[in-house]
mmCIF file of C-alpha atoms and ligand atoms in Angstrom:
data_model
loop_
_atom_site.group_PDB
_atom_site.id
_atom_site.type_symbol
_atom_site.label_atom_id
_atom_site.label_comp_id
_atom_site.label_asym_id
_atom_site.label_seq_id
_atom_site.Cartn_x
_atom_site.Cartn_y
_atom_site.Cartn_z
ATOM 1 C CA UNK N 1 -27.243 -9.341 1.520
ATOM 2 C CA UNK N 2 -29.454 -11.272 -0.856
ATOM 3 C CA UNK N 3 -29.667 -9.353 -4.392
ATOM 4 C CA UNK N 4 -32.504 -9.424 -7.158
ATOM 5 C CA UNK N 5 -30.847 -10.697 -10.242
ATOM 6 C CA UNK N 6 -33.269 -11.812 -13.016
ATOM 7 C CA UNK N 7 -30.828 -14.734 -14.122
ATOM 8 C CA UNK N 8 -31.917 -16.275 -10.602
ATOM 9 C CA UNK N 9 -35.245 -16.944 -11.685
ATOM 10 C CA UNK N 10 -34.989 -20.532 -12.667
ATOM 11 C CA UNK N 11 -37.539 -19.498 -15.060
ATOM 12 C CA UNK N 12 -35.569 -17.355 -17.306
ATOM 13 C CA UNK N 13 -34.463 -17.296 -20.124
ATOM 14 C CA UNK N 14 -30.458 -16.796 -19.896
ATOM 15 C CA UNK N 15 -30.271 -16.024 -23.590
ATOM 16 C CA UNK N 16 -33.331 -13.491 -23.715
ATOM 17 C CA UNK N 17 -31.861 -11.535 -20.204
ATOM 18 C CA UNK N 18 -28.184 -11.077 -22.535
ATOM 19 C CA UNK N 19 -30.413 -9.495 -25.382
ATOM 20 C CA UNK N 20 -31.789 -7.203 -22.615
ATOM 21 C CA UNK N 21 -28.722 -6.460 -21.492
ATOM 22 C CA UNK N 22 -27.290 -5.869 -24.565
ATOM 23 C CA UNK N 23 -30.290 -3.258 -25.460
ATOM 24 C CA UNK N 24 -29.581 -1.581 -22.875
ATOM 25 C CA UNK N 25 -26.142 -1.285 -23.189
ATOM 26 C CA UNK N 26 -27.072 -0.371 -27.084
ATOM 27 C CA UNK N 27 -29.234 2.602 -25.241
ATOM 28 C CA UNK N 28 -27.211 4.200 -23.017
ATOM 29 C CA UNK N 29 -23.983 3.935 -25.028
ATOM 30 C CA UNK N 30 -25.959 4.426 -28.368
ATOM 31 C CA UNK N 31 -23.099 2.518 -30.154
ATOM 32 C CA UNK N 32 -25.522 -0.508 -31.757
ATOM 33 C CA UNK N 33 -23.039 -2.833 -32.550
ATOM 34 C CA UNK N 34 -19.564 -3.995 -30.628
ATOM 35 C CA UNK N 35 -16.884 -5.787 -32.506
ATOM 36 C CA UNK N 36 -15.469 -7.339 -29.708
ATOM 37 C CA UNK N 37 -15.214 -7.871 -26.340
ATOM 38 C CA UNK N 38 -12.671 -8.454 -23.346
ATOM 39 C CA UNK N 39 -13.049 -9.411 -19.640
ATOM 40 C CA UNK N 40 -10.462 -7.953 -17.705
ATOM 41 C CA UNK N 41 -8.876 -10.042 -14.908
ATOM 42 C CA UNK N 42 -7.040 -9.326 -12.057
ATOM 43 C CA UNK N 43 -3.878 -7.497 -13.502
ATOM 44 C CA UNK N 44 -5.106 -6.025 -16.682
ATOM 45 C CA UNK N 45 -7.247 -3.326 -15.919
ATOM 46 C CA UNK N 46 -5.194 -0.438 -17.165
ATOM 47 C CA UNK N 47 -5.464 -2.100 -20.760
ATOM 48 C CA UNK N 48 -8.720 -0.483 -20.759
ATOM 49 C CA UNK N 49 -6.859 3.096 -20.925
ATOM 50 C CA UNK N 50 -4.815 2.274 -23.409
ATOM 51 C CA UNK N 51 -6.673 0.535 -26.165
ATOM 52 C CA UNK N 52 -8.520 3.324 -28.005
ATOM 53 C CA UNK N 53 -10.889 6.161 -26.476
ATOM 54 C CA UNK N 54 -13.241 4.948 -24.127
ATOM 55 C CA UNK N 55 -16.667 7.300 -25.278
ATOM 56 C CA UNK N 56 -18.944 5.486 -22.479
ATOM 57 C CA UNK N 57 -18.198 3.921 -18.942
ATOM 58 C CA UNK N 58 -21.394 1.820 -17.640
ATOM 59 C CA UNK N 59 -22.036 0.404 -13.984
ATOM 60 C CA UNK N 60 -22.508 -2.962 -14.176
ATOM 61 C CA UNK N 61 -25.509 -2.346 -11.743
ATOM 62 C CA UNK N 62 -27.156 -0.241 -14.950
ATOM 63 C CA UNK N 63 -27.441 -3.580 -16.932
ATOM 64 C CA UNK N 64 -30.157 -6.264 -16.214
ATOM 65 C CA UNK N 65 -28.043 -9.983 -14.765
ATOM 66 C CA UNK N 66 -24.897 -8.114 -13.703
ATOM 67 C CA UNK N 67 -23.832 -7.873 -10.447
ATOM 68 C CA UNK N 68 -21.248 -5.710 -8.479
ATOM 69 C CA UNK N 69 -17.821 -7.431 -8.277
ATOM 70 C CA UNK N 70 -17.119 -9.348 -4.826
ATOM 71 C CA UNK N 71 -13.634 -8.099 -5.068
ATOM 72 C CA UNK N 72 -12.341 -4.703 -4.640
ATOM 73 C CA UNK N 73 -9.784 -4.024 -7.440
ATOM 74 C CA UNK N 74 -12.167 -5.028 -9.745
ATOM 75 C CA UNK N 75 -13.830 -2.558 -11.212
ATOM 76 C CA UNK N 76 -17.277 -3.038 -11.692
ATOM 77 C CA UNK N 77 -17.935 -1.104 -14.685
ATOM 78 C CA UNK N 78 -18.809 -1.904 -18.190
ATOM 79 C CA UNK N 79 -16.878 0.283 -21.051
ATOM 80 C CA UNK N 80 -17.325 1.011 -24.985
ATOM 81 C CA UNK N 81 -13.976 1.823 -26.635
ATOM 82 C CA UNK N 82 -13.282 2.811 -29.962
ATOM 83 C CA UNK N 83 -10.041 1.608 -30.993
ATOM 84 C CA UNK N 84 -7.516 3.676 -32.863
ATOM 85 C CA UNK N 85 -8.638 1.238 -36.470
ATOM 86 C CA UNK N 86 -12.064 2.089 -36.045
ATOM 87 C CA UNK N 87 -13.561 -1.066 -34.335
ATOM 88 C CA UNK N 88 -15.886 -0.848 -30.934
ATOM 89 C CA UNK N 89 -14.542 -2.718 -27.784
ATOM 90 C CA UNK N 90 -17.084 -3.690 -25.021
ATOM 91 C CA UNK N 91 -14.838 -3.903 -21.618
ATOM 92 C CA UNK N 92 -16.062 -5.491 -19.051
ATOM 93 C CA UNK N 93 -14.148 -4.736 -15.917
ATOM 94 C CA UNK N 94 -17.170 -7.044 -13.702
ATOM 95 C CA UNK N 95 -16.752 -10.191 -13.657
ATOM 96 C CA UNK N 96 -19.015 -13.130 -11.545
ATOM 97 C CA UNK N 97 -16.670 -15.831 -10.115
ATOM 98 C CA UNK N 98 -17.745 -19.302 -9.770
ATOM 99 C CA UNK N 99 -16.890 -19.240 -6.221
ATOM 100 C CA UNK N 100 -19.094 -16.421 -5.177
ATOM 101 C CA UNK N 101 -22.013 -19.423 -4.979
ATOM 102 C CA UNK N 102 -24.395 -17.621 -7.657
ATOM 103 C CA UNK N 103 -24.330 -20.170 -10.357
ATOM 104 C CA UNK N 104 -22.930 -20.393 -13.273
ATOM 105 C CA UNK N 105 -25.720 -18.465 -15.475
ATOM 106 C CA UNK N 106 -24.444 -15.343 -13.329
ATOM 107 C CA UNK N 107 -20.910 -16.327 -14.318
ATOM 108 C CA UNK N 108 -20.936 -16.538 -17.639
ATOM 109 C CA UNK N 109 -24.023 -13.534 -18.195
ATOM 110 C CA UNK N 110 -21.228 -10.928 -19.641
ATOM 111 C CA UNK N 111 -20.357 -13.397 -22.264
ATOM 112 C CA UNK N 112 -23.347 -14.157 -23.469
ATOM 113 C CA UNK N 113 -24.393 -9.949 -23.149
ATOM 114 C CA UNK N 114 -20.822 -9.709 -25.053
ATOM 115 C CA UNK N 115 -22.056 -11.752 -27.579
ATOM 116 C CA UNK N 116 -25.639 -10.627 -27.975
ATOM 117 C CA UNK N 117 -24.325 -6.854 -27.875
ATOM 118 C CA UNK N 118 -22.798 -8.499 -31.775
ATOM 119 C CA UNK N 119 -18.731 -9.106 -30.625
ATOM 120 C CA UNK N 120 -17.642 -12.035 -32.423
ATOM 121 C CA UNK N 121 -14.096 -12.180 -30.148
ATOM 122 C CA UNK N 122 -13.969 -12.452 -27.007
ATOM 123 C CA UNK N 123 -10.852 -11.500 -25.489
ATOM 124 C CA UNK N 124 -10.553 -13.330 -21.924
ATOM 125 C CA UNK N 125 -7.857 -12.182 -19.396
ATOM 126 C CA UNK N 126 -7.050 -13.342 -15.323
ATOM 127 C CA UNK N 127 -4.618 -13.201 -12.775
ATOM 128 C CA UNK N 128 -3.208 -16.608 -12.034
ATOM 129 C CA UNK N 129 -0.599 -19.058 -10.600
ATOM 130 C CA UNK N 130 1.736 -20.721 -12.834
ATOM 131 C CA UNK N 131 2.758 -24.179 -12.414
ATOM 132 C CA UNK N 132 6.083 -24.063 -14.910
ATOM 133 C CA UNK N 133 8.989 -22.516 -12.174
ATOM 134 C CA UNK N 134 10.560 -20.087 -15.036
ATOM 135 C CA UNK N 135 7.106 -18.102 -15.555
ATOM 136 C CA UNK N 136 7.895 -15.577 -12.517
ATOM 137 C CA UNK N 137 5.377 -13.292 -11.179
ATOM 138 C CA UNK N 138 4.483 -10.347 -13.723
ATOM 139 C CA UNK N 139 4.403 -12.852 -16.792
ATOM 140 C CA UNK N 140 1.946 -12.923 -19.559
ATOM 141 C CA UNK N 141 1.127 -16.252 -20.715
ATOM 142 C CA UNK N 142 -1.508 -17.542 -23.401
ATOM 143 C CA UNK N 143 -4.088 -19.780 -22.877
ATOM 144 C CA UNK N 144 -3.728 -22.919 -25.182
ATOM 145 C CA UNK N 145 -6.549 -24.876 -23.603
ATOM 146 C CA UNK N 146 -7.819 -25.528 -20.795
ATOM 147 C CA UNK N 147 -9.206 -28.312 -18.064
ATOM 148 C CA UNK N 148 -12.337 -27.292 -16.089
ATOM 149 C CA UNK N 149 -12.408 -28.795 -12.426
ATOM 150 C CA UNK N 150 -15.498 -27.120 -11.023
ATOM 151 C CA UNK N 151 -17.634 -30.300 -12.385
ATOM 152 C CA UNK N 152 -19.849 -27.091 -13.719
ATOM 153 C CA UNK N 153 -20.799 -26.219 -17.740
ATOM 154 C CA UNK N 154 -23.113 -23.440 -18.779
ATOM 155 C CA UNK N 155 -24.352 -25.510 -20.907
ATOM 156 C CA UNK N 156 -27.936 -26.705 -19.846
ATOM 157 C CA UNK N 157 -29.867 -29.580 -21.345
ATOM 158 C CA UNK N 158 -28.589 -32.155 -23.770
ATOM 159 C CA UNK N 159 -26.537 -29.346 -25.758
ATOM 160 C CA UNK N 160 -23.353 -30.677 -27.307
ATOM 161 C CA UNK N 161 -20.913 -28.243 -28.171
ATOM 162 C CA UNK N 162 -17.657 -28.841 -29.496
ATOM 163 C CA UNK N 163 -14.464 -27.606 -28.066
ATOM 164 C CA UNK N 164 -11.549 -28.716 -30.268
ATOM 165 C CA UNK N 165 -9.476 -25.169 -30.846
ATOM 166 C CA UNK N 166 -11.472 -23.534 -27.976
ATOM 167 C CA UNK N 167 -8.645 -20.742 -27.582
ATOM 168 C CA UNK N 168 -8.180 -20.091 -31.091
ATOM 169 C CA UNK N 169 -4.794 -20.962 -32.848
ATOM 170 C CA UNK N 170 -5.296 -18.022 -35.358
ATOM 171 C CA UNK N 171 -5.485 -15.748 -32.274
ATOM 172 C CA UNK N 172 -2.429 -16.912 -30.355
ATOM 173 C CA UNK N 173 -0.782 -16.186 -33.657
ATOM 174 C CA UNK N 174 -1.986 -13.267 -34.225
ATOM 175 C CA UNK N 175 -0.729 -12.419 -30.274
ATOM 176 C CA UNK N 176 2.498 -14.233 -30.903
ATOM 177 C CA UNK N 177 2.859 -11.328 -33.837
ATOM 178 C CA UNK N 178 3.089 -8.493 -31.197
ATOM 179 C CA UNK N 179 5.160 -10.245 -29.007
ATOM 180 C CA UNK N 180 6.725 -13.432 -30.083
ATOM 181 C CA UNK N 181 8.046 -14.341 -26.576
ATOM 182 C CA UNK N 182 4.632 -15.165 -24.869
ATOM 183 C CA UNK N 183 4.851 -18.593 -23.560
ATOM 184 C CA UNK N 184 1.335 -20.491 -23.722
ATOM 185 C CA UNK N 185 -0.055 -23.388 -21.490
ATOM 186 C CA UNK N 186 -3.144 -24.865 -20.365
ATOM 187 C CA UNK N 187 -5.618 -23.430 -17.872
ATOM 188 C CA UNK N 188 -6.695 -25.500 -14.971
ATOM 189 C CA UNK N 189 -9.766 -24.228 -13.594
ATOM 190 C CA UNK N 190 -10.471 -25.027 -9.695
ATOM 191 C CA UNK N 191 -13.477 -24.035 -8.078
ATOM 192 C CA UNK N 192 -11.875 -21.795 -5.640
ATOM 193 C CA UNK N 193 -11.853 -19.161 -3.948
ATOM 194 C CA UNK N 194 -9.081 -20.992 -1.500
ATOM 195 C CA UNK N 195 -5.847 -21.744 -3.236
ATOM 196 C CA UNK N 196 -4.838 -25.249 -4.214
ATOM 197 C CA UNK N 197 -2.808 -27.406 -1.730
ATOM 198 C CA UNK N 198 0.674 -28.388 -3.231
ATOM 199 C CA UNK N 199 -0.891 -31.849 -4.020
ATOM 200 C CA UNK N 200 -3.464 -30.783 -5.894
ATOM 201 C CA UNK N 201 -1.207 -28.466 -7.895
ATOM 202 C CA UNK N 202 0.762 -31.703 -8.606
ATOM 203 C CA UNK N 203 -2.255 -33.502 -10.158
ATOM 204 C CA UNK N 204 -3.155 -30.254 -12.351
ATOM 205 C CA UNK N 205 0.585 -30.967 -13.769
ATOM 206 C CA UNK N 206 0.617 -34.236 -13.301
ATOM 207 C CA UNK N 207 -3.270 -34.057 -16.158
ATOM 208 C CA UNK N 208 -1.289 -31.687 -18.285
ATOM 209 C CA UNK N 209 -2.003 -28.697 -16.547
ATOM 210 C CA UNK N 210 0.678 -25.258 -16.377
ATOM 211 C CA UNK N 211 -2.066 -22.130 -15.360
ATOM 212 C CA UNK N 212 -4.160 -22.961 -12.665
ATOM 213 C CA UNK N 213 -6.910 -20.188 -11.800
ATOM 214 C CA UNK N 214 -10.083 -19.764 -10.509
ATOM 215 C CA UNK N 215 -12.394 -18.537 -13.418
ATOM 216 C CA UNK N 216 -12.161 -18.065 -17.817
ATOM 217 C CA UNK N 217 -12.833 -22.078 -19.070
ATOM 218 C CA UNK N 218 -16.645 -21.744 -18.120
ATOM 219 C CA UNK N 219 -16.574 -18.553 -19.501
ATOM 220 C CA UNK N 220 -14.583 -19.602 -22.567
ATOM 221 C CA UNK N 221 -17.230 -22.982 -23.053
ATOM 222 C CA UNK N 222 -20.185 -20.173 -23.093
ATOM 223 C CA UNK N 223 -18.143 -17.747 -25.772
ATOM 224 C CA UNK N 224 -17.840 -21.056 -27.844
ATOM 225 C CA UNK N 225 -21.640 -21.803 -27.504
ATOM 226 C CA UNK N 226 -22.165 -18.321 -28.679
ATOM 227 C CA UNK N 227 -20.099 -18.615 -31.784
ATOM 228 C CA UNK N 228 -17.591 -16.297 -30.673
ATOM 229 C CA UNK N 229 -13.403 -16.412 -31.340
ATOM 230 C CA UNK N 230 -11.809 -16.772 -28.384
ATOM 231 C CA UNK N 231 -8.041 -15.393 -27.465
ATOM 232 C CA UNK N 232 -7.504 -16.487 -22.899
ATOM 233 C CA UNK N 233 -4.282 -14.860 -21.359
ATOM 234 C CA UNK N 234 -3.158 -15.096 -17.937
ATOM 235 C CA UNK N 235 -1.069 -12.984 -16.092
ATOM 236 C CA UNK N 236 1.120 -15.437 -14.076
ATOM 237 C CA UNK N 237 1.212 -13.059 -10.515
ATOM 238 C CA UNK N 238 2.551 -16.077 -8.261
ATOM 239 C CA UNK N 239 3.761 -19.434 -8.767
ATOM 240 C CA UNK N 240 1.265 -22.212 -7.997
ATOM 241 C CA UNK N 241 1.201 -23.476 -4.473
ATOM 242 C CA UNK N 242 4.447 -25.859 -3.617
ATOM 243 C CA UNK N 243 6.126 -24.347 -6.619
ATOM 244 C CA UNK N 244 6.746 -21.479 -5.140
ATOM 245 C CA UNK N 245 8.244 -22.366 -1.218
ATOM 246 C CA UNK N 246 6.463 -19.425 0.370
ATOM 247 C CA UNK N 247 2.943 -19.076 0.946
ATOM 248 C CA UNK N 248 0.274 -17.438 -1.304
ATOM 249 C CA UNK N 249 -1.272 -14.488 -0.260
ATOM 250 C CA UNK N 250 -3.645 -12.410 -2.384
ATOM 251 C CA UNK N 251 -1.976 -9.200 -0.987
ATOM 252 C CA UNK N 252 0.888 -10.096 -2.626
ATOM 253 C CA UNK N 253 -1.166 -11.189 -5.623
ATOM 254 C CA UNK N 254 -2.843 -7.822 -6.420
ATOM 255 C CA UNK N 255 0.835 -6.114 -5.762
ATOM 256 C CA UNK N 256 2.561 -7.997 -8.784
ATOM 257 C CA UNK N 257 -0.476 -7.186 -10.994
ATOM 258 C CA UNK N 258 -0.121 -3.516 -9.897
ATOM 259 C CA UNK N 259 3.452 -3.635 -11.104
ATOM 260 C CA UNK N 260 2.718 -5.904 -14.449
ATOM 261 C CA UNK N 261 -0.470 -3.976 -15.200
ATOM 262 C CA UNK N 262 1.256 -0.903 -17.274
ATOM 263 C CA UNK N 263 3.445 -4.035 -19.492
ATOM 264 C CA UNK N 264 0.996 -6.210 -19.982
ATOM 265 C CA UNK N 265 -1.860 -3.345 -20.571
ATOM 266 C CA UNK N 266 0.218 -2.085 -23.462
ATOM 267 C CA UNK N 267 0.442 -5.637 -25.039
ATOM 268 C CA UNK N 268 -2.775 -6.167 -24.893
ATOM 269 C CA UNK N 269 -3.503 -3.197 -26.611
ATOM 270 C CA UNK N 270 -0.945 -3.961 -29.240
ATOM 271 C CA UNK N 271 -3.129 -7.255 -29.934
ATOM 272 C CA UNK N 272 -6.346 -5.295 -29.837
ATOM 273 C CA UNK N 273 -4.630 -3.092 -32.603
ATOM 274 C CA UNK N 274 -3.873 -5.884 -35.048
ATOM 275 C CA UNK N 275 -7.127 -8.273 -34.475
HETATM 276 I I1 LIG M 1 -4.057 -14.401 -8.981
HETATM 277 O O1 LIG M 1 -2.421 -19.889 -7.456
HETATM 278 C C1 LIG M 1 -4.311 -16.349 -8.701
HETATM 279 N N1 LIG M 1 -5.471 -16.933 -8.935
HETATM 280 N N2 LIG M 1 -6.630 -21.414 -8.419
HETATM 281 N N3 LIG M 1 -4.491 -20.638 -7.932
HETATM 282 C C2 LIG M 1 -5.769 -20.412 -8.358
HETATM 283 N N4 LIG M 1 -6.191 -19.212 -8.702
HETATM 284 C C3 LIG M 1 -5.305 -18.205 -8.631
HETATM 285 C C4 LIG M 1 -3.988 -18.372 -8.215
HETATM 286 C C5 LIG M 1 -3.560 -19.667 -7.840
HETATM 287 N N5 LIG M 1 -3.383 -17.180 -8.258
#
């Protein structure tokens, strides 16, 4: 079930292919410009219907480096928006997991097409499992900053970027403005795609962790090399392994995002509104 994608080419120029891709998205949307851009996790889908008018809806197979989602519920499609105050949103509804094995130029490609296609915030969203006990299943949570434990960057080559702020402050007021109840914590990435055991959700608390998921900090590390302002959320749709008694399953998992998606869709596009 091998697939041609250009970014595989160890030859190529990951930078260059996002300009291509963000042509062509440029081409058939003939919007030249996005403002900015949000990957849509697990959960948040329906925010795509309520942020503003959505004038074009793209396969991701249409756009040179991006690949079909492994994972049905999400959707593989790319979307420009125009919000009710006049700004363009690129959606992007297909997103490459680590833990599909591609690498992590595939994983961070809509990013770096994001940022190419000129959106200078980058609005990154998941489904995950929340270490703190009183964040039940259904509830929004910010991204403060995060801990990456894939032992993976984008980054290639002696390129130094810094990271202090990485989910910006000014953002996660900015959310905090629409709904001043949103708890925030840090995001542990694991590679994935199992779920942690219970001990290894006690060392991700034990290092400072309280989201642990399986995708955004490489992402967020590539939206920083780009330049870009970066707002993470989580939707917290089970309690980390040994926090919650019961075991996980991702049935259950897509079932509480079904039920948060319509609440935490319309705060999302509250924040969109006010950015
Ligand atoms: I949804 O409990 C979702 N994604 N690593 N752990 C990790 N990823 C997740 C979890 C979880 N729940």
């Amino acid at each position: 079930m091998s697939q041609l994608n250009p970014l595989d080419d160890p030859a190529a120029d990951p930078f260059a292919l996002a300009h291509t891709a963000a042509d062509r998205i440029a081409e058939l949307t003939g919007v030249a410009r996005h403002d900015i851009a949000l990957t849509l996790g697990s959960g948040w889908a329906h925010a795509a219907d309520l942020i503003g008018d959505t004038t074009h809806t793209l396969s991701a197979t249409e756009i040179p480096g991006f690949s079909q989602p492994a994972l049905a519920g999400h959707l593989g499609t790319i979307r420009s928006i125009l919000t009710p105050s006049g700004k363009r949103a690129l959606v992007i509804g297909a997103r490459t997991h680590y833990y599909e094995g591609h690498g992590v130029r595939r994983v961070v490609h809509s990013v770096r097409t994001a940022a190419a296609a000129g959106a200078s915030t980058m609005i990154l969203t998941n489904g995950a499992g929340g270490i703190m006990p009183h964040w039940t299943p259904g509830t929004p949570v910010l991204i403060s900053d995060h801990i990456n434990l894939t032992a993976d960057s984008p980054l290639e080559g002696a390129t130094f970027i810094d990271l202090t702020d990485l989910y910006s402050a000014r953002l996660r007021a900015i959310a905090r403005s629409v709904a001043s109840d949103l708890d925030e914590g840090v995001y542990v990435q694991f590679r994935g795609p199992h779920y942690e055991t219970p001990a290894e959700v006690q060392m991700a608390k034990t290092i400072g962790g309280h989201i642990v998921g399986m995708s955004t900090a490489l992402e967020a590390i590539a939206a920083r090399q780009c330049g870009m302002e970066i707002l993470g959320m989580s939707l917290i749709t089970n309690l980390a392994a040994g926090i919650q008694t019961t075991p996980l399953s991702h049935d259950e998992v897509v079932a509480i995002g079904k039920t948060a998606e319509p609440v935490i869709g319309a705060l999302l596009a509250r924040i969109v509104t006010v950015l």
